[in-house]
Amino acid sequence: MHSEAVASRSAEHRDSRESRNGSTPHLDAVSLAIIQQLQEDGRRPYAAIGKAVGLSEAAVRQRVQKLLDQGVMQIVAVTDPLTVGFRRQAMVGINVEGDVESIADALTDMAEVEYVVMTAGSYDILAEIVCEDDDHLLDVINKRIRALPGVRSTESFVYLKLKKQTYMWGTR
Amino acid sequence: MHSEAVASRSAEHRDSRESRNGSTPHLDAVSLAIIQQLQEDGRRPYAAIGKAVGLSEAAVRQRVQKLLDQGVMQIVAVTDPLTVGFRRQAMVGINVEGDVESIADALTDMAEVEYVVMTAGSYDILAEIVCEDDDHLLDVINKRIRALPGVRSTESFVYLKLKKQTYMWGTR
DNA sequence: GCCAGGGCTGCGGAATCCGCAGATCTCACT
DNA sequence: AGTGAGATCTGCGGATTCCGCAGCCCTGGC
């Protein structure tokens, strides 16, 4: 059981080296396994994770810290905003003329905007907005988003009910 | 400083009593503050949270456990799927005839569907899909979603770039 | 008035976290 | 080849945290 552990470790080394070439740092199998563990339970002890992925407690700790520092993952509490007092949410589809990315950056800077993604299809950008009430939502969409230079049009989808919200990819 | 702590604690008691009337268990100010702490760092020690919200370590622990048990929040690692090997993501807008909720439930049961929300606007449902490649994505949309009885039409938005993804509401 | 239930505190033992030193491996450069 | 820098893993204490439990307080119902 000792030899195979060593073998797999050296394999990981190779993977992590190769990966650092790409701009998006690829992840080796061990880091993926660690992330998977933390997707099941963000507070799982490092020792338990180490046992599951075949690493020492300290090594897991160092890897997790690095993943957090690099921004590859974040360990956070997630809720349904509706149960936490934010009464109005909406997805907004946006069409842009000119530089899409600069508009996306402007949206990113807004506190009420939780989620920004550039897309292919009949919208250039999809943005999710979390607000306290209708007035707040209206204000963000009409006064702030539509006011951005380059925004050609927007279409809103007000949330009625959140049915599913998971973070378990890789677990399947 | 002692008296005010006691005062605020009894106030919370009232809040939590009132709230349990509603079907969606409302949260008192202290639980919100705890969630807020854990939205900043899902691994923050209970003692540190207790100091921040004015509760003992044990009380925070009990509240967190309850919030998890009730499903009000989950503490998990979240990533950008693109960096974790899922090459294709899309948001799908769906129009339904008949019972919207049953369609939403069917989507919820699909492993590739990460996010389902019922909306007002030109779609009845928005669903986010996470796949490994184009074939997989095509299969889910055309073979599985469109095959659901009651789905009238779908429109897809393939993700090009994730710009923002936060879980910090309440922190502002 | 009294009891049941929920929530908080304080406490002690077990488990976990955390920093550090040393070992190993790889890669680049001479 | 040889060497040195860099990255990663392991092992080990000491400090911190987690966890279950007993006791107390407050509230609401009988």
Short mmCIF file of N, CA and C in Angstrom, two decimals, chain B:
data_model
loop_
_atom_site.label_atom_id
_atom_site.label_comp_id
_atom_site.label_asym_id
_atom_site.label_seq_id
_atom_site.Cartn_x
_atom_site.Cartn_y
_atom_site.Cartn_z
N MET B 1 -21.82 46.86 29.01
CA MET B 1 -21.75 46.03 27.79
C MET B 1 -22.45 44.70 28.01
N HIS B 2 -22.68 44.43 29.30
CA HIS B 2 -23.35 43.17 29.58
C HIS B 2 -24.84 43.32 29.34
N SER B 3 -25.38 44.44 29.81
CA SER B 3 -26.81 44.63 29.72
C SER B 3 -27.30 44.64 28.27
N GLU B 4 -26.55 45.27 27.41
CA GLU B 4 -27.03 45.36 26.02
C GLU B 4 -27.02 43.99 25.35
N ALA B 5 -26.05 43.17 25.73
CA ALA B 5 -26.03 41.83 25.16
C ALA B 5 -27.29 41.08 25.55
N VAL B 6 -27.66 41.19 26.82
CA VAL B 6 -28.86 40.52 27.30
C VAL B 6 -30.08 41.06 26.56
N ALA B 7 -30.14 42.37 26.43
CA ALA B 7 -31.29 42.99 25.77
C ALA B 7 -31.45 42.46 24.35
N SER B 8 -30.36 42.46 23.62
CA SER B 8 -30.47 42.04 22.23
C SER B 8 -30.84 40.56 22.16
N ARG B 9 -30.35 39.78 23.10
CA ARG B 9 -30.65 38.37 23.04
C ARG B 9 -32.15 38.11 23.22
N SER B 10 -32.75 38.81 24.18
CA SER B 10 -34.18 38.59 24.39
C SER B 10 -34.97 39.06 23.18
N ALA B 11 -34.49 40.09 22.52
CA ALA B 11 -35.16 40.56 21.31
C ALA B 11 -35.15 39.47 20.24
N GLU B 12 -34.02 38.82 20.11
CA GLU B 12 -33.93 37.74 19.13
C GLU B 12 -34.95 36.66 19.43
N HIS B 13 -35.08 36.37 20.70
CA HIS B 13 -36.04 35.34 21.07
C HIS B 13 -37.42 35.65 20.51
N ARG B 14 -37.84 36.88 20.70
CA ARG B 14 -39.14 37.25 20.17
C ARG B 14 -39.20 37.00 18.66
N ASP B 15 -38.18 37.50 17.97
CA ASP B 15 -38.18 37.37 16.52
C ASP B 15 -38.33 35.92 16.10
N SER B 16 -37.54 35.06 16.72
CA SER B 16 -37.54 33.68 16.26
C SER B 16 -38.90 33.03 16.56
N ARG B 17 -39.55 33.47 17.59
CA ARG B 17 -40.88 32.93 17.86
C ARG B 17 -41.84 33.33 16.75
N GLU B 18 -41.92 34.62 16.51
CA GLU B 18 -42.83 35.13 15.48
C GLU B 18 -42.60 34.40 14.16
N SER B 19 -41.33 34.27 13.83
CA SER B 19 -41.01 33.81 12.49
C SER B 19 -41.51 32.40 12.25
N ARG B 20 -41.53 31.57 13.27
CA ARG B 20 -41.85 30.18 13.03
C ARG B 20 -43.29 29.98 12.57
N ASN B 21 -44.07 31.08 12.61
CA ASN B 21 -45.43 30.98 12.09
C ASN B 21 -45.43 30.74 10.58
N GLY B 22 -44.64 31.54 9.86
CA GLY B 22 -44.64 31.44 8.41
C GLY B 22 -44.16 30.07 7.94
N SER B 23 -44.58 29.71 6.74
CA SER B 23 -44.15 28.42 6.19
C SER B 23 -42.65 28.44 5.92
N THR B 24 -42.16 29.54 5.37
CA THR B 24 -40.73 29.70 5.21
C THR B 24 -40.18 30.26 6.50
N PRO B 25 -39.40 29.48 7.23
CA PRO B 25 -38.93 29.93 8.53
C PRO B 25 -38.08 31.19 8.43
N HIS B 26 -38.64 32.30 8.78
CA HIS B 26 -37.88 33.54 8.76
C HIS B 26 -36.71 33.45 9.72
N LEU B 27 -35.76 34.30 9.51
CA LEU B 27 -34.54 34.24 10.30
C LEU B 27 -34.40 35.52 11.10
N ASP B 28 -33.98 35.37 12.34
CA ASP B 28 -33.77 36.57 13.15
C ASP B 28 -32.43 37.19 12.79
N ALA B 29 -32.19 38.34 13.39
CA ALA B 29 -31.00 39.11 13.02
C ALA B 29 -29.71 38.35 13.32
N VAL B 30 -29.72 37.57 14.40
CA VAL B 30 -28.48 36.87 14.78
C VAL B 30 -28.16 35.78 13.78
N SER B 31 -29.16 35.00 13.37
CA SER B 31 -28.90 33.97 12.38
C SER B 31 -28.43 34.58 11.07
N LEU B 32 -29.01 35.70 10.71
CA LEU B 32 -28.55 36.39 9.50
C LEU B 32 -27.09 36.78 9.63
N ALA B 33 -26.73 37.27 10.80
CA ALA B 33 -25.34 37.68 11.01
C ALA B 33 -24.41 36.48 10.93
N ILE B 34 -24.87 35.35 11.45
CA ILE B 34 -24.06 34.13 11.38
C ILE B 34 -23.87 33.72 9.93
N ILE B 35 -24.97 33.74 9.17
CA ILE B 35 -24.87 33.37 7.75
C ILE B 35 -23.91 34.31 7.04
N GLN B 36 -24.02 35.57 7.37
CA GLN B 36 -23.14 36.56 6.74
C GLN B 36 -21.68 36.24 7.01
N GLN B 37 -21.38 35.88 8.24
CA GLN B 37 -20.01 35.49 8.59
C GLN B 37 -19.56 34.31 7.74
N LEU B 38 -20.45 33.34 7.59
CA LEU B 38 -20.08 32.13 6.86
C LEU B 38 -20.07 32.35 5.35
N GLN B 39 -20.71 33.42 4.90
CA GLN B 39 -20.62 33.75 3.48
C GLN B 39 -19.26 34.35 3.16
N GLU B 40 -18.65 34.96 4.17
CA GLU B 40 -17.30 35.49 3.96
C GLU B 40 -16.27 34.36 4.02
N ASP B 41 -16.48 33.44 4.93
CA ASP B 41 -15.54 32.33 5.08
C ASP B 41 -16.28 31.15 5.70
N GLY B 42 -16.52 30.15 4.89
CA GLY B 42 -17.30 29.00 5.33
C GLY B 42 -16.63 28.18 6.41
N ARG B 43 -15.34 28.41 6.64
CA ARG B 43 -14.63 27.64 7.67
C ARG B 43 -14.31 28.47 8.90
N ARG B 44 -14.87 29.64 9.00
CA ARG B 44 -14.59 30.47 10.16
C ARG B 44 -14.98 29.73 11.44
N PRO B 45 -14.10 29.74 12.45
CA PRO B 45 -14.39 29.04 13.71
C PRO B 45 -15.62 29.59 14.41
N TYR B 46 -16.33 28.70 15.11
CA TYR B 46 -17.54 29.10 15.80
C TYR B 46 -17.26 30.19 16.83
N ALA B 47 -16.14 30.09 17.49
CA ALA B 47 -15.82 31.09 18.52
C ALA B 47 -15.68 32.47 17.90
N ALA B 48 -15.05 32.56 16.76
CA ALA B 48 -14.88 33.86 16.10
C ALA B 48 -16.23 34.42 15.67
N ILE B 49 -17.09 33.54 15.16
CA ILE B 49 -18.43 33.98 14.78
C ILE B 49 -19.18 34.47 16.00
N GLY B 50 -19.06 33.70 17.08
CA GLY B 50 -19.74 34.08 18.32
C GLY B 50 -19.32 35.46 18.78
N LYS B 51 -18.04 35.74 18.72
CA LYS B 51 -17.55 37.05 19.13
C LYS B 51 -18.16 38.14 18.25
N ALA B 52 -18.30 37.84 16.96
CA ALA B 52 -18.80 38.84 16.02
C ALA B 52 -20.30 39.11 16.21
N VAL B 53 -21.06 38.09 16.58
CA VAL B 53 -22.51 38.26 16.65
C VAL B 53 -23.02 38.34 18.08
N GLY B 54 -22.12 38.19 19.07
CA GLY B 54 -22.53 38.32 20.46
C GLY B 54 -23.19 37.08 21.03
N LEU B 55 -22.60 35.93 20.74
CA LEU B 55 -23.15 34.67 21.24
C LEU B 55 -21.99 33.79 21.67
N SER B 56 -22.29 32.78 22.47
CA SER B 56 -21.24 31.85 22.88
C SER B 56 -20.92 30.91 21.72
N GLU B 57 -19.76 30.27 21.84
CA GLU B 57 -19.35 29.32 20.80
C GLU B 57 -20.39 28.22 20.64
N ALA B 58 -20.86 27.68 21.75
CA ALA B 58 -21.81 26.57 21.68
C ALA B 58 -23.12 26.99 21.03
N ALA B 59 -23.56 28.18 21.32
CA ALA B 59 -24.82 28.65 20.74
C ALA B 59 -24.70 28.79 19.23
N VAL B 60 -23.58 29.32 18.78
CA VAL B 60 -23.36 29.46 17.34
C VAL B 60 -23.38 28.07 16.71
N ARG B 61 -22.69 27.15 17.35
CA ARG B 61 -22.63 25.79 16.80
C ARG B 61 -24.03 25.20 16.66
N GLN B 62 -24.85 25.37 17.69
CA GLN B 62 -26.21 24.83 17.63
C GLN B 62 -27.02 25.50 16.52
N ARG B 63 -26.87 26.81 16.39
CA ARG B 63 -27.63 27.51 15.35
C ARG B 63 -27.19 27.08 13.95
N VAL B 64 -25.89 26.98 13.77
CA VAL B 64 -25.40 26.59 12.45
C VAL B 64 -25.91 25.20 12.10
N GLN B 65 -25.83 24.29 13.06
CA GLN B 65 -26.30 22.93 12.80
C GLN B 65 -27.77 22.93 12.41
N LYS B 66 -28.54 23.76 13.08
CA LYS B 66 -29.97 23.82 12.80
C LYS B 66 -30.23 24.39 11.41
N LEU B 67 -29.50 25.44 11.08
CA LEU B 67 -29.66 26.04 9.75
C LEU B 67 -29.31 25.03 8.66
N LEU B 68 -28.30 24.23 8.91
CA LEU B 68 -27.93 23.20 7.94
C LEU B 68 -29.01 22.12 7.86
N ASP B 69 -29.48 21.69 9.03
CA ASP B 69 -30.50 20.64 9.06
C ASP B 69 -31.77 21.09 8.36
N GLN B 70 -32.15 22.35 8.59
CA GLN B 70 -33.37 22.87 7.99
C GLN B 70 -33.22 23.14 6.50
N GLY B 71 -31.98 23.10 6.02
CA GLY B 71 -31.77 23.39 4.61
C GLY B 71 -31.79 24.87 4.28
N VAL B 72 -31.71 25.70 5.29
CA VAL B 72 -31.70 27.14 5.03
C VAL B 72 -30.41 27.54 4.34
N MET B 73 -29.32 26.91 4.72
CA MET B 73 -28.05 27.19 4.05
C MET B 73 -27.26 25.90 3.92
N GLN B 74 -26.27 25.94 3.06
CA GLN B 74 -25.32 24.85 2.96
C GLN B 74 -23.93 25.46 2.89
N ILE B 75 -22.98 24.77 3.49
CA ILE B 75 -21.59 25.24 3.46
C ILE B 75 -20.82 24.34 2.51
N VAL B 76 -20.40 24.90 1.40
CA VAL B 76 -19.81 24.09 0.34
C VAL B 76 -18.70 24.86 -0.37
N ALA B 77 -17.89 24.11 -1.11
CA ALA B 77 -16.92 24.73 -2.00
C ALA B 77 -17.60 25.01 -3.33
N VAL B 78 -17.41 26.20 -3.85
CA VAL B 78 -17.93 26.52 -5.17
C VAL B 78 -16.76 26.89 -6.07
N THR B 79 -16.88 26.52 -7.33
CA THR B 79 -15.80 26.76 -8.28
C THR B 79 -16.39 27.33 -9.57
N ASP B 80 -15.51 27.77 -10.44
CA ASP B 80 -15.90 28.02 -11.81
C ASP B 80 -15.79 26.69 -12.54
N PRO B 81 -16.92 26.10 -12.96
CA PRO B 81 -16.90 24.77 -13.56
C PRO B 81 -15.91 24.66 -14.71
N LEU B 82 -15.70 25.75 -15.44
CA LEU B 82 -14.78 25.70 -16.58
C LEU B 82 -13.37 25.32 -16.13
N THR B 83 -12.98 25.72 -14.95
CA THR B 83 -11.64 25.38 -14.47
C THR B 83 -11.59 23.98 -13.89
N VAL B 84 -12.72 23.33 -13.75
CA VAL B 84 -12.76 22.03 -13.13
C VAL B 84 -13.08 20.95 -14.16
N GLY B 85 -12.98 21.31 -15.44
CA GLY B 85 -13.09 20.29 -16.46
C GLY B 85 -14.45 20.19 -17.12
N PHE B 86 -15.38 21.06 -16.75
CA PHE B 86 -16.67 21.05 -17.45
C PHE B 86 -16.63 22.14 -18.50
N ARG B 87 -16.47 21.72 -19.74
CA ARG B 87 -16.17 22.64 -20.82
C ARG B 87 -17.38 23.40 -21.32
N ARG B 88 -18.55 22.87 -21.18
CA ARG B 88 -19.72 23.52 -21.75
C ARG B 88 -20.80 23.75 -20.71
N GLN B 89 -21.22 24.99 -20.63
CA GLN B 89 -22.34 25.34 -19.77
C GLN B 89 -23.32 26.15 -20.58
N ALA B 90 -24.57 26.10 -20.18
CA ALA B 90 -25.56 26.91 -20.88
C ALA B 90 -26.72 27.22 -19.95
N MET B 91 -27.33 28.36 -20.20
CA MET B 91 -28.60 28.66 -19.58
C MET B 91 -29.67 28.36 -20.61
N VAL B 92 -30.72 27.71 -20.19
CA VAL B 92 -31.79 27.36 -21.11
C VAL B 92 -33.10 27.99 -20.64
N GLY B 93 -33.69 28.76 -21.52
CA GLY B 93 -35.01 29.31 -21.25
C GLY B 93 -36.06 28.38 -21.80
N ILE B 94 -37.07 28.07 -21.01
CA ILE B 94 -38.04 27.04 -21.38
C ILE B 94 -39.46 27.60 -21.29
N ASN B 95 -40.26 27.29 -22.33
CA ASN B 95 -41.68 27.61 -22.28
C ASN B 95 -42.48 26.33 -22.15
N VAL B 96 -43.48 26.39 -21.29
CA VAL B 96 -44.21 25.20 -20.90
C VAL B 96 -45.69 25.39 -21.15
N GLU B 97 -46.33 24.32 -21.54
CA GLU B 97 -47.79 24.36 -21.49
C GLU B 97 -48.26 23.34 -20.47
N GLY B 98 -49.20 23.77 -19.65
CA GLY B 98 -49.64 22.88 -18.57
C GLY B 98 -48.92 23.23 -17.28
N ASP B 99 -48.65 22.22 -16.48
CA ASP B 99 -48.13 22.43 -15.14
C ASP B 99 -46.64 22.75 -15.17
N VAL B 100 -46.31 24.00 -14.87
CA VAL B 100 -44.91 24.43 -14.88
C VAL B 100 -44.11 23.71 -13.81
N GLU B 101 -44.71 23.57 -12.66
CA GLU B 101 -43.96 23.04 -11.52
C GLU B 101 -43.52 21.59 -11.74
N SER B 102 -44.35 20.83 -12.40
CA SER B 102 -43.96 19.43 -12.61
C SER B 102 -42.79 19.33 -13.58
N ILE B 103 -42.76 20.23 -14.56
CA ILE B 103 -41.60 20.28 -15.46
C ILE B 103 -40.35 20.69 -14.68
N ALA B 104 -40.52 21.69 -13.82
CA ALA B 104 -39.39 22.15 -13.01
C ALA B 104 -38.86 21.00 -12.14
N ASP B 105 -39.77 20.21 -11.61
CA ASP B 105 -39.35 19.07 -10.80
C ASP B 105 -38.56 18.06 -11.62
N ALA B 106 -39.02 17.83 -12.85
CA ALA B 106 -38.32 16.89 -13.72
C ALA B 106 -36.91 17.38 -14.01
N LEU B 107 -36.76 18.67 -14.23
CA LEU B 107 -35.44 19.24 -14.48
C LEU B 107 -34.55 19.08 -13.24
N THR B 108 -35.17 19.30 -12.09
CA THR B 108 -34.43 19.20 -10.84
C THR B 108 -33.79 17.82 -10.67
N ASP B 109 -34.46 16.82 -11.22
CA ASP B 109 -33.96 15.45 -11.06
C ASP B 109 -32.76 15.14 -11.97
N MET B 110 -32.48 16.03 -12.92
CA MET B 110 -31.36 15.75 -13.83
C MET B 110 -30.04 16.20 -13.20
N ALA B 111 -29.05 15.30 -13.24
CA ALA B 111 -27.77 15.61 -12.60
C ALA B 111 -27.07 16.78 -13.27
N GLU B 112 -27.21 16.91 -14.58
CA GLU B 112 -26.50 17.97 -15.30
C GLU B 112 -27.11 19.35 -15.05
N VAL B 113 -28.29 19.38 -14.49
CA VAL B 113 -28.96 20.65 -14.24
C VAL B 113 -28.60 21.14 -12.85
N GLU B 114 -27.93 22.28 -12.81
CA GLU B 114 -27.40 22.79 -11.56
C GLU B 114 -28.37 23.75 -10.88
N TYR B 115 -29.21 24.38 -11.67
CA TYR B 115 -29.94 25.53 -11.18
C TYR B 115 -31.26 25.59 -11.92
N VAL B 116 -32.36 25.63 -11.19
CA VAL B 116 -33.68 25.71 -11.80
C VAL B 116 -34.47 26.80 -11.10
N VAL B 117 -35.04 27.71 -11.87
CA VAL B 117 -35.85 28.76 -11.26
C VAL B 117 -37.06 29.03 -12.16
N MET B 118 -38.20 29.18 -11.51
CA MET B 118 -39.41 29.54 -12.24
C MET B 118 -39.48 31.06 -12.33
N THR B 119 -39.80 31.56 -13.50
CA THR B 119 -39.72 33.01 -13.69
C THR B 119 -40.98 33.57 -14.33
N ALA B 120 -41.12 34.89 -14.20
CA ALA B 120 -42.11 35.65 -14.95
C ALA B 120 -41.37 36.33 -16.09
N GLY B 121 -41.98 36.35 -17.26
CA GLY B 121 -41.31 36.94 -18.41
C GLY B 121 -41.49 36.03 -19.60
N SER B 122 -40.63 36.16 -20.58
CA SER B 122 -40.89 35.41 -21.79
C SER B 122 -40.47 33.94 -21.70
N TYR B 123 -39.89 33.54 -20.59
CA TYR B 123 -39.72 32.10 -20.33
C TYR B 123 -40.43 31.75 -19.03
N ASP B 124 -40.86 30.52 -18.93
CA ASP B 124 -41.47 30.06 -17.68
C ASP B 124 -40.43 29.54 -16.70
N ILE B 125 -39.36 28.97 -17.27
CA ILE B 125 -38.32 28.37 -16.44
C ILE B 125 -36.96 28.74 -17.01
N LEU B 126 -36.02 29.02 -16.13
CA LEU B 126 -34.62 29.12 -16.51
C LEU B 126 -33.87 27.98 -15.84
N ALA B 127 -33.05 27.28 -16.62
CA ALA B 127 -32.28 26.17 -16.06
C ALA B 127 -30.83 26.29 -16.52
N GLU B 128 -29.93 26.12 -15.59
CA GLU B 128 -28.50 26.15 -15.92
C GLU B 128 -27.98 24.73 -16.04
N ILE B 129 -27.24 24.48 -17.11
CA ILE B 129 -26.76 23.13 -17.39
C ILE B 129 -25.24 23.12 -17.41
N VAL B 130 -24.66 22.12 -16.78
CA VAL B 130 -23.20 21.96 -16.74
C VAL B 130 -22.84 20.63 -17.38
N CYS B 131 -22.05 20.68 -18.46
CA CYS B 131 -21.72 19.47 -19.19
C CYS B 131 -20.22 19.38 -19.46
N GLU B 132 -19.82 18.19 -19.88
CA GLU B 132 -18.40 17.98 -20.14
C GLU B 132 -18.00 18.44 -21.54
N ASP B 133 -18.88 18.30 -22.51
CA ASP B 133 -18.53 18.71 -23.87
C ASP B 133 -19.80 19.01 -24.66
N ASP B 134 -19.62 19.38 -25.92
CA ASP B 134 -20.76 19.77 -26.75
C ASP B 134 -21.76 18.65 -26.94
N ASP B 135 -21.24 17.43 -27.16
CA ASP B 135 -22.15 16.30 -27.38
C ASP B 135 -23.06 16.10 -26.18
N HIS B 136 -22.43 16.17 -25.03
CA HIS B 136 -23.18 15.98 -23.80
C HIS B 136 -24.26 17.05 -23.65
N LEU B 137 -23.89 18.29 -23.93
CA LEU B 137 -24.83 19.39 -23.83
C LEU B 137 -26.00 19.22 -24.81
N LEU B 138 -25.64 18.89 -26.03
CA LEU B 138 -26.65 18.68 -27.06
C LEU B 138 -27.62 17.58 -26.64
N ASP B 139 -27.07 16.54 -26.09
CA ASP B 139 -27.88 15.41 -25.67
C ASP B 139 -28.88 15.82 -24.59
N VAL B 140 -28.40 16.56 -23.61
CA VAL B 140 -29.27 16.97 -22.52
C VAL B 140 -30.40 17.86 -23.02
N ILE B 141 -30.04 18.83 -23.85
CA ILE B 141 -31.07 19.77 -24.30
C ILE B 141 -32.06 19.12 -25.26
N ASN B 142 -31.54 18.45 -26.27
CA ASN B 142 -32.44 17.94 -27.31
C ASN B 142 -33.13 16.64 -26.94
N LYS B 143 -32.40 15.74 -26.32
CA LYS B 143 -32.99 14.44 -26.05
C LYS B 143 -33.76 14.40 -24.74
N ARG B 144 -33.27 15.12 -23.75
CA ARG B 144 -33.86 14.96 -22.43
C ARG B 144 -34.84 16.09 -22.08
N ILE B 145 -34.42 17.33 -22.27
CA ILE B 145 -35.31 18.42 -21.89
C ILE B 145 -36.47 18.56 -22.88
N ARG B 146 -36.13 18.60 -24.16
CA ARG B 146 -37.21 18.77 -25.16
C ARG B 146 -38.16 17.59 -25.17
N ALA B 147 -37.69 16.46 -24.65
CA ALA B 147 -38.53 15.27 -24.65
C ALA B 147 -39.57 15.29 -23.54
N LEU B 148 -39.42 16.19 -22.60
CA LEU B 148 -40.38 16.22 -21.49
C LEU B 148 -41.75 16.64 -22.00
N PRO B 149 -42.78 15.91 -21.66
CA PRO B 149 -44.13 16.29 -22.12
C PRO B 149 -44.56 17.60 -21.46
N GLY B 150 -44.94 18.56 -22.30
CA GLY B 150 -45.34 19.86 -21.78
C GLY B 150 -44.34 20.95 -22.12
N VAL B 151 -43.16 20.57 -22.54
CA VAL B 151 -42.17 21.57 -22.95
C VAL B 151 -42.51 22.05 -24.36
N ARG B 152 -42.85 23.32 -24.45
CA ARG B 152 -43.28 23.84 -25.74
C ARG B 152 -42.09 24.27 -26.58
N SER B 153 -41.14 24.97 -25.97
CA SER B 153 -39.97 25.42 -26.72
C SER B 153 -38.83 25.74 -25.75
N THR B 154 -37.62 25.74 -26.30
CA THR B 154 -36.45 26.09 -25.48
C THR B 154 -35.55 27.02 -26.28
N GLU B 155 -34.80 27.82 -25.54
CA GLU B 155 -33.79 28.65 -26.17
C GLU B 155 -32.53 28.59 -25.31
N SER B 156 -31.39 28.41 -25.96
CA SER B 156 -30.17 28.15 -25.20
C SER B 156 -29.19 29.31 -25.30
N PHE B 157 -28.46 29.51 -24.22
CA PHE B 157 -27.40 30.52 -24.18
C PHE B 157 -26.14 29.83 -23.68
N VAL B 158 -25.26 29.55 -24.60
CA VAL B 158 -24.03 28.86 -24.22
C VAL B 158 -23.08 29.85 -23.55
N TYR B 159 -22.49 29.41 -22.46
CA TYR B 159 -21.60 30.30 -21.71
C TYR B 159 -20.27 30.44 -22.42
N LEU B 160 -19.83 31.67 -22.55
CA LEU B 160 -18.50 31.93 -23.11
C LEU B 160 -17.49 32.21 -22.00
N LYS B 161 -17.93 32.98 -21.02
CA LYS B 161 -16.99 33.34 -19.94
C LYS B 161 -17.76 33.75 -18.71
N LEU B 162 -17.38 33.15 -17.58
CA LEU B 162 -17.99 33.51 -16.30
C LEU B 162 -17.23 34.69 -15.73
N LYS B 163 -17.95 35.79 -15.50
CA LYS B 163 -17.27 37.00 -15.03
C LYS B 163 -17.38 37.20 -13.53
N LYS B 164 -18.49 36.81 -12.98
CA LYS B 164 -18.68 37.06 -11.54
C LYS B 164 -19.56 35.98 -10.95
N GLN B 165 -19.27 35.63 -9.73
CA GLN B 165 -20.03 34.60 -9.03
C GLN B 165 -19.78 34.83 -7.55
N THR B 166 -20.75 35.41 -6.86
CA THR B 166 -20.55 35.71 -5.44
C THR B 166 -21.72 35.21 -4.62
N TYR B 167 -21.50 35.19 -3.33
CA TYR B 167 -22.54 34.73 -2.42
C TYR B 167 -22.51 35.64 -1.22
N MET B 168 -22.44 36.92 -1.48
CA MET B 168 -22.13 37.88 -0.41
C MET B 168 -23.30 38.76 -0.04
N TRP B 169 -24.50 38.42 -0.48
CA TRP B 169 -25.61 39.29 -0.13
C TRP B 169 -25.73 39.38 1.39
N GLY B 170 -26.05 40.55 1.85
CA GLY B 170 -26.07 40.77 3.29
C GLY B 170 -24.79 41.43 3.75
N THR B 171 -23.76 41.27 2.99
CA THR B 171 -22.48 41.87 3.37
C THR B 171 -22.43 43.34 2.95
N ARG B 172 -23.43 43.78 2.24
CA ARG B 172 -23.33 45.15 1.71
C ARG B 172 -24.14 46.14 2.52
#
